mmCIF file of N, CA and C in Angstrom:
data_model
loop_
_atom_site.group_PDB
_atom_site.id
_atom_site.type_symbol
_atom_site.label_atom_id
_atom_site.label_comp_id
_atom_site.label_asym_id
_atom_site.label_seq_id
_atom_site.Cartn_x
_atom_site.Cartn_y
_atom_site.Cartn_z
ATOM 1 N N MET A 1 -73.699 90.876 -95.664
ATOM 2 C CA MET A 1 -73.511 89.869 -94.835
ATOM 3 C C MET A 1 -73.412 88.510 -95.629
ATOM 4 N N ASN A 2 -71.986 88.061 -95.557
ATOM 5 C CA ASN A 2 -71.590 86.784 -96.173
ATOM 6 C C ASN A 2 -72.325 85.493 -95.187
ATOM 7 N N PRO A 3 -73.080 84.581 -95.796
ATOM 8 C CA PRO A 3 -73.519 83.413 -95.134
ATOM 9 C C PRO A 3 -72.610 82.719 -94.304
ATOM 10 N N GLU A 4 -71.161 82.665 -94.805
ATOM 11 C CA GLU A 4 -70.161 81.834 -94.370
ATOM 12 C C GLU A 4 -69.661 82.539 -93.126
ATOM 13 N N ASP A 5 -70.090 83.905 -92.925
ATOM 14 C CA ASP A 5 -69.669 84.463 -91.764
ATOM 15 C C ASP A 5 -70.609 84.385 -90.677
ATOM 16 N N ASP A 6 -71.856 83.892 -91.027
ATOM 17 C CA ASP A 6 -72.764 84.036 -89.624
ATOM 18 C C ASP A 6 -72.371 83.170 -88.819
ATOM 19 N N SER A 7 -72.442 83.597 -87.487
ATOM 20 C CA SER A 7 -72.363 82.796 -86.379
ATOM 21 C C SER A 7 -73.797 82.393 -85.763
ATOM 22 N N PRO A 8 -73.806 81.527 -84.922
ATOM 23 C CA PRO A 8 -75.022 81.220 -84.283
ATOM 24 C C PRO A 8 -75.748 82.382 -83.554
ATOM 25 N N ASP A 9 -74.778 83.325 -83.026
ATOM 26 C CA ASP A 9 -75.138 84.303 -82.243
ATOM 27 C C ASP A 9 -75.854 85.454 -83.275
ATOM 28 N N ASP A 10 -75.101 85.437 -84.397
ATOM 29 C CA ASP A 10 -75.925 86.681 -85.350
ATOM 30 C C ASP A 10 -77.235 85.947 -85.803
ATOM 31 N N VAL A 11 -77.480 84.732 -85.929
ATOM 32 C CA VAL A 11 -78.704 84.157 -86.336
ATOM 33 C C VAL A 11 -79.919 84.423 -85.238
ATOM 34 N N ALA A 12 -79.391 84.058 -84.117
ATOM 35 C CA ALA A 12 -80.144 84.239 -82.961
ATOM 36 C C ALA A 12 -80.721 85.539 -82.554
ATOM 37 N N ARG A 13 -79.883 86.602 -82.951
ATOM 38 C CA ARG A 13 -80.127 88.103 -82.797
ATOM 39 C C ARG A 13 -81.020 88.489 -83.956
ATOM 40 N N LEU A 14 -80.973 87.940 -84.983
ATOM 41 C CA LEU A 14 -81.739 88.377 -86.174
ATOM 42 C C LEU A 14 -83.209 87.500 -85.917
ATOM 43 N N ILE A 15 -83.299 86.663 -85.416
ATOM 44 C CA ILE A 15 -84.612 85.883 -84.993
ATOM 45 C C ILE A 15 -85.240 86.704 -84.042
ATOM 46 N N ARG A 16 -84.498 87.091 -83.050
ATOM 47 C CA ARG A 16 -85.044 88.089 -81.839
ATOM 48 C C ARG A 16 -85.664 89.304 -82.399
ATOM 49 N N LEU A 17 -84.822 89.800 -83.447
ATOM 50 C CA LEU A 17 -85.154 91.298 -83.973
ATOM 51 C C LEU A 17 -86.519 91.086 -84.798
ATOM 52 N N ALA A 18 -86.602 89.989 -85.423
ATOM 53 C CA ALA A 18 -87.655 89.743 -86.135
ATOM 54 C C ALA A 18 -89.028 89.574 -85.557
ATOM 55 N N GLY A 19 -88.967 89.041 -84.379
ATOM 56 C CA GLY A 19 -90.139 88.964 -83.331
ATOM 57 C C GLY A 19 -91.061 87.853 -83.628
ATOM 58 N N ARG A 20 -92.030 87.750 -82.847
ATOM 59 C CA ARG A 20 -93.038 86.599 -83.040
ATOM 60 C C ARG A 20 -93.974 86.962 -84.460
ATOM 61 N N ARG A 21 -94.311 85.934 -85.036
ATOM 62 C CA ARG A 21 -95.167 86.061 -86.228
ATOM 63 C C ARG A 21 -96.510 86.098 -85.700
ATOM 64 N N PRO A 22 -97.351 86.758 -86.459
ATOM 65 C CA PRO A 22 -98.670 86.952 -86.198
ATOM 66 C C PRO A 22 -99.594 85.807 -86.065
ATOM 67 N N ALA A 23 -100.460 85.574 -85.224
ATOM 68 C CA ALA A 23 -101.185 84.281 -85.066
ATOM 69 C C ALA A 23 -102.132 84.050 -86.468
ATOM 70 N N VAL A 24 -102.235 82.811 -86.772
ATOM 71 C CA VAL A 24 -102.973 82.537 -87.949
ATOM 72 C C VAL A 24 -104.458 82.697 -87.570
ATOM 73 N N PRO A 25 -105.344 83.451 -88.366
ATOM 74 C CA PRO A 25 -106.771 83.631 -87.858
ATOM 75 C C PRO A 25 -107.547 82.228 -87.912
ATOM 76 N N GLU A 26 -108.449 82.197 -86.853
ATOM 77 C CA GLU A 26 -109.015 81.030 -86.622
ATOM 78 C C GLU A 26 -109.785 80.380 -87.767
ATOM 79 N N ASP A 27 -110.423 81.184 -88.601
ATOM 80 C CA ASP A 27 -111.403 80.925 -89.594
ATOM 81 C C ASP A 27 -110.323 80.226 -90.719
ATOM 82 N N VAL A 28 -109.025 80.778 -90.914
ATOM 83 C CA VAL A 28 -108.116 80.203 -91.985
ATOM 84 C C VAL A 28 -107.644 78.944 -91.387
ATOM 85 N N ALA A 29 -107.406 78.805 -90.105
ATOM 86 C CA ALA A 29 -106.884 77.562 -89.589
ATOM 87 C C ALA A 29 -107.985 76.482 -89.667
ATOM 88 N N ALA A 30 -109.262 76.866 -89.490
ATOM 89 C CA ALA A 30 -110.474 75.831 -89.791
ATOM 90 C C ALA A 30 -110.558 75.429 -91.143
ATOM 91 N N ARG A 31 -110.230 76.313 -92.181
ATOM 92 C CA ARG A 31 -110.360 75.883 -93.498
ATOM 93 C C ARG A 31 -109.294 75.038 -93.941
ATOM 94 N N VAL A 32 -108.079 75.458 -93.351
ATOM 95 C CA VAL A 32 -106.990 74.416 -93.760
ATOM 96 C C VAL A 32 -107.201 72.976 -93.092
ATOM 97 N N ARG A 33 -107.732 72.988 -91.840
ATOM 98 C CA ARG A 33 -107.799 71.706 -91.211
ATOM 99 C C ARG A 33 -108.980 70.799 -91.898
ATOM 100 N N ALA A 34 -110.063 71.539 -92.339
ATOM 101 C CA ALA A 34 -111.326 71.000 -93.138
ATOM 102 C C ALA A 34 -110.736 70.400 -94.345
ATOM 103 N N ALA A 35 -109.757 71.180 -95.061
ATOM 104 C CA ALA A 35 -109.315 70.831 -96.402
ATOM 105 C C ALA A 35 -108.370 69.495 -96.230
ATOM 106 N N ALA A 36 -107.549 69.541 -95.206
ATOM 107 C CA ALA A 36 -106.587 68.468 -94.842
ATOM 108 C C ALA A 36 -107.388 67.310 -94.767
ATOM 109 N N HIS A 37 -108.564 67.530 -93.645
ATOM 110 C CA HIS A 37 -109.408 66.326 -93.312
ATOM 111 C C HIS A 37 -110.002 65.612 -94.600
ATOM 112 N N GLU A 38 -110.503 66.356 -95.325
ATOM 113 C CA GLU A 38 -111.178 65.876 -96.707
ATOM 114 C C GLU A 38 -110.086 65.024 -97.521
ATOM 115 N N GLN A 39 -108.944 65.737 -97.710
ATOM 116 C CA GLN A 39 -107.939 64.944 -98.524
ATOM 117 C C GLN A 39 -107.503 63.614 -97.870
ATOM 118 N N TRP A 40 -107.401 63.497 -96.523
ATOM 119 C CA TRP A 40 -107.113 62.307 -95.795
ATOM 120 C C TRP A 40 -108.515 61.263 -96.182
ATOM 121 N N GLN A 41 -109.690 61.736 -95.848
ATOM 122 C CA GLN A 41 -110.874 60.991 -96.114
ATOM 123 C C GLN A 41 -110.944 60.296 -97.533
ATOM 124 N N SER A 42 -110.685 61.262 -98.441
ATOM 125 C CA SER A 42 -110.512 60.952 -99.810
ATOM 126 C C SER A 42 -109.559 59.775 -100.162
ATOM 127 N N GLY A 43 -108.475 59.966 -99.531
ATOM 128 C CA GLY A 43 -107.419 58.939 -99.726
ATOM 129 C C GLY A 43 -107.834 57.521 -99.419
ATOM 130 N N LEU A 44 -108.535 57.505 -97.902
ATOM 131 C CA LEU A 44 -109.116 56.397 -97.157
ATOM 132 C C LEU A 44 -110.087 55.762 -98.173
ATOM 133 N N ARG A 45 -110.891 56.585 -98.720
ATOM 134 C CA ARG A 45 -112.146 55.893 -99.709
ATOM 135 C C ARG A 45 -111.260 55.552 -100.895
ATOM 136 N N ARG A 46 -110.496 56.114 -101.510
ATOM 137 C CA ARG A 46 -109.720 55.340 -102.782
ATOM 138 C C ARG A 46 -109.292 54.206 -102.412
ATOM 139 N N ARG A 47 -108.354 54.013 -101.148
ATOM 140 C CA ARG A 47 -107.514 52.760 -100.939
ATOM 141 C C ARG A 47 -108.649 51.741 -100.685
ATOM 142 N N ALA A 48 -109.795 52.147 -100.152
ATOM 143 C CA ALA A 48 -110.918 51.043 -99.762
ATOM 144 C C ALA A 48 -111.537 50.546 -101.035
ATOM 145 N N ARG A 49 -111.779 51.408 -101.881
ATOM 146 C CA ARG A 49 -112.360 51.142 -103.316
ATOM 147 C C ARG A 49 -111.388 50.216 -103.960
ATOM 148 N N ALA A 50 -110.024 50.545 -104.106
ATOM 149 C CA ALA A 50 -109.171 49.669 -104.926
ATOM 150 C C ALA A 50 -109.210 48.342 -104.011
ATOM 151 N N ARG A 51 -109.152 48.360 -102.680
ATOM 152 C CA ARG A 51 -108.910 47.099 -102.152
ATOM 153 C C ARG A 51 -110.232 46.125 -102.440
ATOM 154 N N PHE A 52 -111.360 46.837 -102.488
ATOM 155 C CA PHE A 52 -112.410 46.050 -102.849
ATOM 156 C C PHE A 52 -112.449 45.493 -104.103
ATOM 157 N N LEU A 53 -112.043 46.386 -105.053
ATOM 158 C CA LEU A 53 -112.188 45.935 -106.474
ATOM 159 C C LEU A 53 -111.076 44.932 -106.848
ATOM 160 N N TRP A 54 -109.923 44.918 -106.105
ATOM 161 C CA TRP A 54 -108.971 43.895 -106.046
ATOM 162 C C TRP A 54 -109.577 42.496 -105.602
ATOM 163 N N THR A 55 -110.156 42.528 -104.520
ATOM 164 C CA THR A 55 -110.663 41.371 -103.678
ATOM 165 C C THR A 55 -111.792 40.760 -104.669
ATOM 166 N N ALA A 56 -112.662 41.599 -105.238
ATOM 167 C CA ALA A 56 -113.801 41.042 -105.975
ATOM 168 C C ALA A 56 -113.138 40.430 -107.169
ATOM 169 N N GLY A 57 -112.319 40.982 -107.902
ATOM 170 C CA GLY A 57 -111.534 40.683 -109.090
ATOM 171 C C GLY A 57 -111.041 39.206 -108.737
ATOM 172 N N ALA A 58 -110.360 39.022 -107.640
ATOM 173 C CA ALA A 58 -109.621 38.108 -107.413
ATOM 174 C C ALA A 58 -110.795 36.753 -107.103
ATOM 175 N N LEU A 59 -111.752 37.062 -106.261
ATOM 176 C CA LEU A 59 -112.851 36.226 -106.082
ATOM 177 C C LEU A 59 -113.556 35.565 -107.439
ATOM 178 N N ALA A 60 -113.751 36.534 -108.338
ATOM 179 C CA ALA A 60 -114.272 36.196 -109.346
ATOM 180 C C ALA A 60 -113.502 35.380 -110.381
ATOM 181 N N ALA A 61 -112.240 35.532 -110.371
ATOM 182 C CA ALA A 61 -111.343 34.961 -111.117
ATOM 183 C C ALA A 61 -111.169 33.498 -110.437
ATOM 184 N N ALA A 62 -111.000 33.239 -109.146
ATOM 185 C CA ALA A 62 -111.082 32.018 -108.523
ATOM 186 C C ALA A 62 -112.537 31.216 -108.939
ATOM 187 N N ALA A 63 -113.650 31.826 -108.750
ATOM 188 C CA ALA A 63 -115.031 31.194 -108.921
ATOM 189 C C ALA A 63 -114.957 30.660 -110.465
ATOM 190 N N SER A 64 -114.460 31.594 -111.369
ATOM 191 C CA SER A 64 -114.390 31.231 -112.832
ATOM 192 C C SER A 64 -113.568 29.853 -113.149
ATOM 193 N N ILE A 65 -112.484 29.799 -112.266
ATOM 194 C CA ILE A 65 -111.672 28.465 -112.582
ATOM 195 C C ILE A 65 -112.433 27.394 -111.935
ATOM 196 N N VAL A 66 -112.980 27.392 -110.783
ATOM 197 C CA VAL A 66 -113.704 26.378 -110.085
ATOM 198 C C VAL A 66 -114.775 25.901 -110.961
ATOM 199 N N LEU A 67 -115.527 26.784 -111.556
ATOM 200 C CA LEU A 67 -116.643 26.646 -112.450
ATOM 201 C C LEU A 67 -116.170 25.868 -113.649
ATOM 202 N N ALA A 68 -114.944 26.410 -114.435
ATOM 203 C CA ALA A 68 -114.502 25.744 -115.466
ATOM 204 C C ALA A 68 -113.987 24.331 -115.312
ATOM 205 N N ILE A 69 -113.320 24.088 -113.959
ATOM 206 C CA ILE A 69 -112.981 22.773 -113.733
ATOM 207 C C ILE A 69 -114.081 21.813 -113.523
ATOM 208 N N ALA A 70 -115.179 22.594 -112.655
ATOM 209 C CA ALA A 70 -116.400 21.429 -112.450
ATOM 210 C C ALA A 70 -117.022 21.170 -113.804
ATOM 211 N N TRP A 71 -117.365 22.190 -114.777
ATOM 212 C CA TRP A 71 -117.812 21.880 -115.837
ATOM 213 C C TRP A 71 -117.035 20.782 -116.643
ATOM 214 N N SER A 72 -115.698 20.913 -116.806
ATOM 215 C CA SER A 72 -115.056 20.079 -117.710
ATOM 216 C C SER A 72 -114.879 18.785 -117.011
ATOM 217 N N LEU A 73 -115.071 18.601 -115.842
ATOM 218 C CA LEU A 73 -115.107 17.312 -115.139
ATOM 219 C C LEU A 73 -116.465 16.620 -114.634
ATOM 220 N N SER A 74 -117.527 17.422 -115.033
ATOM 221 C CA SER A 74 -119.023 17.003 -114.843
ATOM 222 C C SER A 74 -119.245 15.666 -115.589
ATOM 223 N N VAL A 75 -120.117 14.824 -114.938
ATOM 224 C CA VAL A 75 -120.500 13.650 -115.672
ATOM 225 C C VAL A 75 -121.890 13.883 -115.649
ATOM 226 N N ALA A 76 -122.593 14.590 -116.658
ATOM 227 C CA ALA A 76 -124.047 14.893 -116.417
ATOM 228 C C ALA A 76 -124.997 13.937 -116.459
ATOM 229 N N GLY A 77 -125.995 14.007 -115.612
ATOM 230 C CA GLY A 77 -127.131 12.888 -115.432
ATOM 231 C C GLY A 77 -126.717 11.442 -115.256
ATOM 232 N N ARG A 78 -125.641 11.273 -114.846
ATOM 233 C CA ARG A 78 -125.270 9.927 -114.495
ATOM 234 C C ARG A 78 -124.846 9.782 -112.995
ATOM 235 N N GLU A 79 -125.348 8.555 -112.368
ATOM 236 C CA GLU A 79 -124.954 8.148 -111.029
ATOM 237 C C GLU A 79 -124.027 7.029 -111.126
ATOM 238 N N ILE A 80 -123.060 7.115 -110.098
ATOM 239 C CA ILE A 80 -122.379 5.822 -109.824
ATOM 240 C C ILE A 80 -122.494 5.629 -108.449
ATOM 241 N N GLU A 81 -122.714 4.235 -108.218
ATOM 242 C CA GLU A 81 -122.954 3.615 -106.796
ATOM 243 C C GLU A 81 -121.628 2.634 -106.835
ATOM 244 N N THR A 82 -121.225 2.713 -105.848
ATOM 245 C CA THR A 82 -119.946 1.544 -105.387
ATOM 246 C C THR A 82 -120.293 0.829 -104.073
ATOM 247 N N GLY A 83 -120.133 -0.236 -104.075
ATOM 248 C CA GLY A 83 -120.271 -1.051 -102.687
ATOM 249 C C GLY A 83 -119.272 -0.600 -101.674
ATOM 250 N N GLU A 84 -119.416 -1.172 -100.381
ATOM 251 C CA GLU A 84 -118.463 -0.815 -99.485
ATOM 252 C C GLU A 84 -117.020 -1.425 -99.791
ATOM 253 N N GLY A 85 -115.920 -0.667 -99.701
ATOM 254 C CA GLY A 85 -114.637 -1.164 -99.964
ATOM 255 C C GLY A 85 -114.290 -1.340 -101.284
ATOM 256 N N SER A 86 -115.012 -0.945 -102.293
ATOM 257 C CA SER A 86 -114.861 -0.886 -103.859
ATOM 258 C C SER A 86 -114.584 0.399 -104.389
ATOM 259 N N ARG A 87 -113.938 0.578 -105.436
ATOM 260 C CA ARG A 87 -113.681 1.886 -106.101
ATOM 261 C C ARG A 87 -114.175 1.887 -107.448
ATOM 262 N N GLU A 88 -114.313 3.117 -108.047
ATOM 263 C CA GLU A 88 -114.786 3.375 -109.399
ATOM 264 C C GLU A 88 -113.904 4.421 -110.075
ATOM 265 N N ALA A 89 -113.578 4.299 -111.313
ATOM 266 C CA ALA A 89 -112.744 5.240 -112.112
ATOM 267 C C ALA A 89 -113.573 5.572 -113.405
ATOM 268 N N VAL A 90 -113.619 6.758 -113.564
ATOM 269 C CA VAL A 90 -114.254 7.427 -114.692
ATOM 270 C C VAL A 90 -113.480 8.026 -115.710
ATOM 271 N N ARG A 91 -113.421 7.782 -117.076
ATOM 272 C CA ARG A 91 -112.683 8.520 -117.998
ATOM 273 C C ARG A 91 -113.632 9.049 -118.712
ATOM 274 N N LEU A 92 -113.441 10.585 -118.892
ATOM 275 C CA LEU A 92 -114.289 11.250 -119.664
ATOM 276 C C LEU A 92 -113.948 11.389 -121.212
ATOM 277 N N ALA A 93 -114.867 11.668 -122.029
ATOM 278 C CA ALA A 93 -114.631 11.870 -123.489
ATOM 279 C C ALA A 93 -113.358 12.667 -123.828
ATOM 280 N N SER A 94 -113.142 13.697 -122.816
ATOM 281 C CA SER A 94 -112.000 14.591 -122.924
ATOM 282 C C SER A 94 -110.682 13.880 -122.655
ATOM 283 N N GLY A 95 -110.668 13.032 -122.099
ATOM 284 C CA GLY A 95 -109.401 12.172 -121.716
ATOM 285 C C GLY A 95 -109.305 12.329 -120.195
ATOM 286 N N HIS A 96 -109.866 13.017 -119.650
ATOM 287 C CA HIS A 96 -109.622 13.320 -118.075
ATOM 288 C C HIS A 96 -110.206 12.188 -117.369
ATOM 289 N N SER A 97 -109.774 11.786 -116.253
ATOM 290 C CA SER A 97 -110.237 10.752 -115.442
ATOM 291 C C SER A 97 -110.471 11.118 -114.047
ATOM 292 N N VAL A 98 -111.550 10.643 -113.412
ATOM 293 C CA VAL A 98 -111.777 10.944 -112.110
ATOM 294 C C VAL A 98 -111.679 9.617 -111.158
#
């Protein structure tokens, strides 16, 4: 039989002749469902872990930047008081001004 000569009627006849497939045993279906569910749960856990690590890394980087800026701008052990309506400027030894 040449595949180019197959008509839809021939294909339908072959399908009818083949008959219904046997049902999948329930224990096999349950094992397949359980394995698929486990793979799905594993993927969810992997994505949650990656999201947590990315967020924690971003927060740690942001905290490091804030701490570095605060440390470089700190005027340790000194108080500055200004009167109402007045201003004060501080130039640090590093050349930064506040």
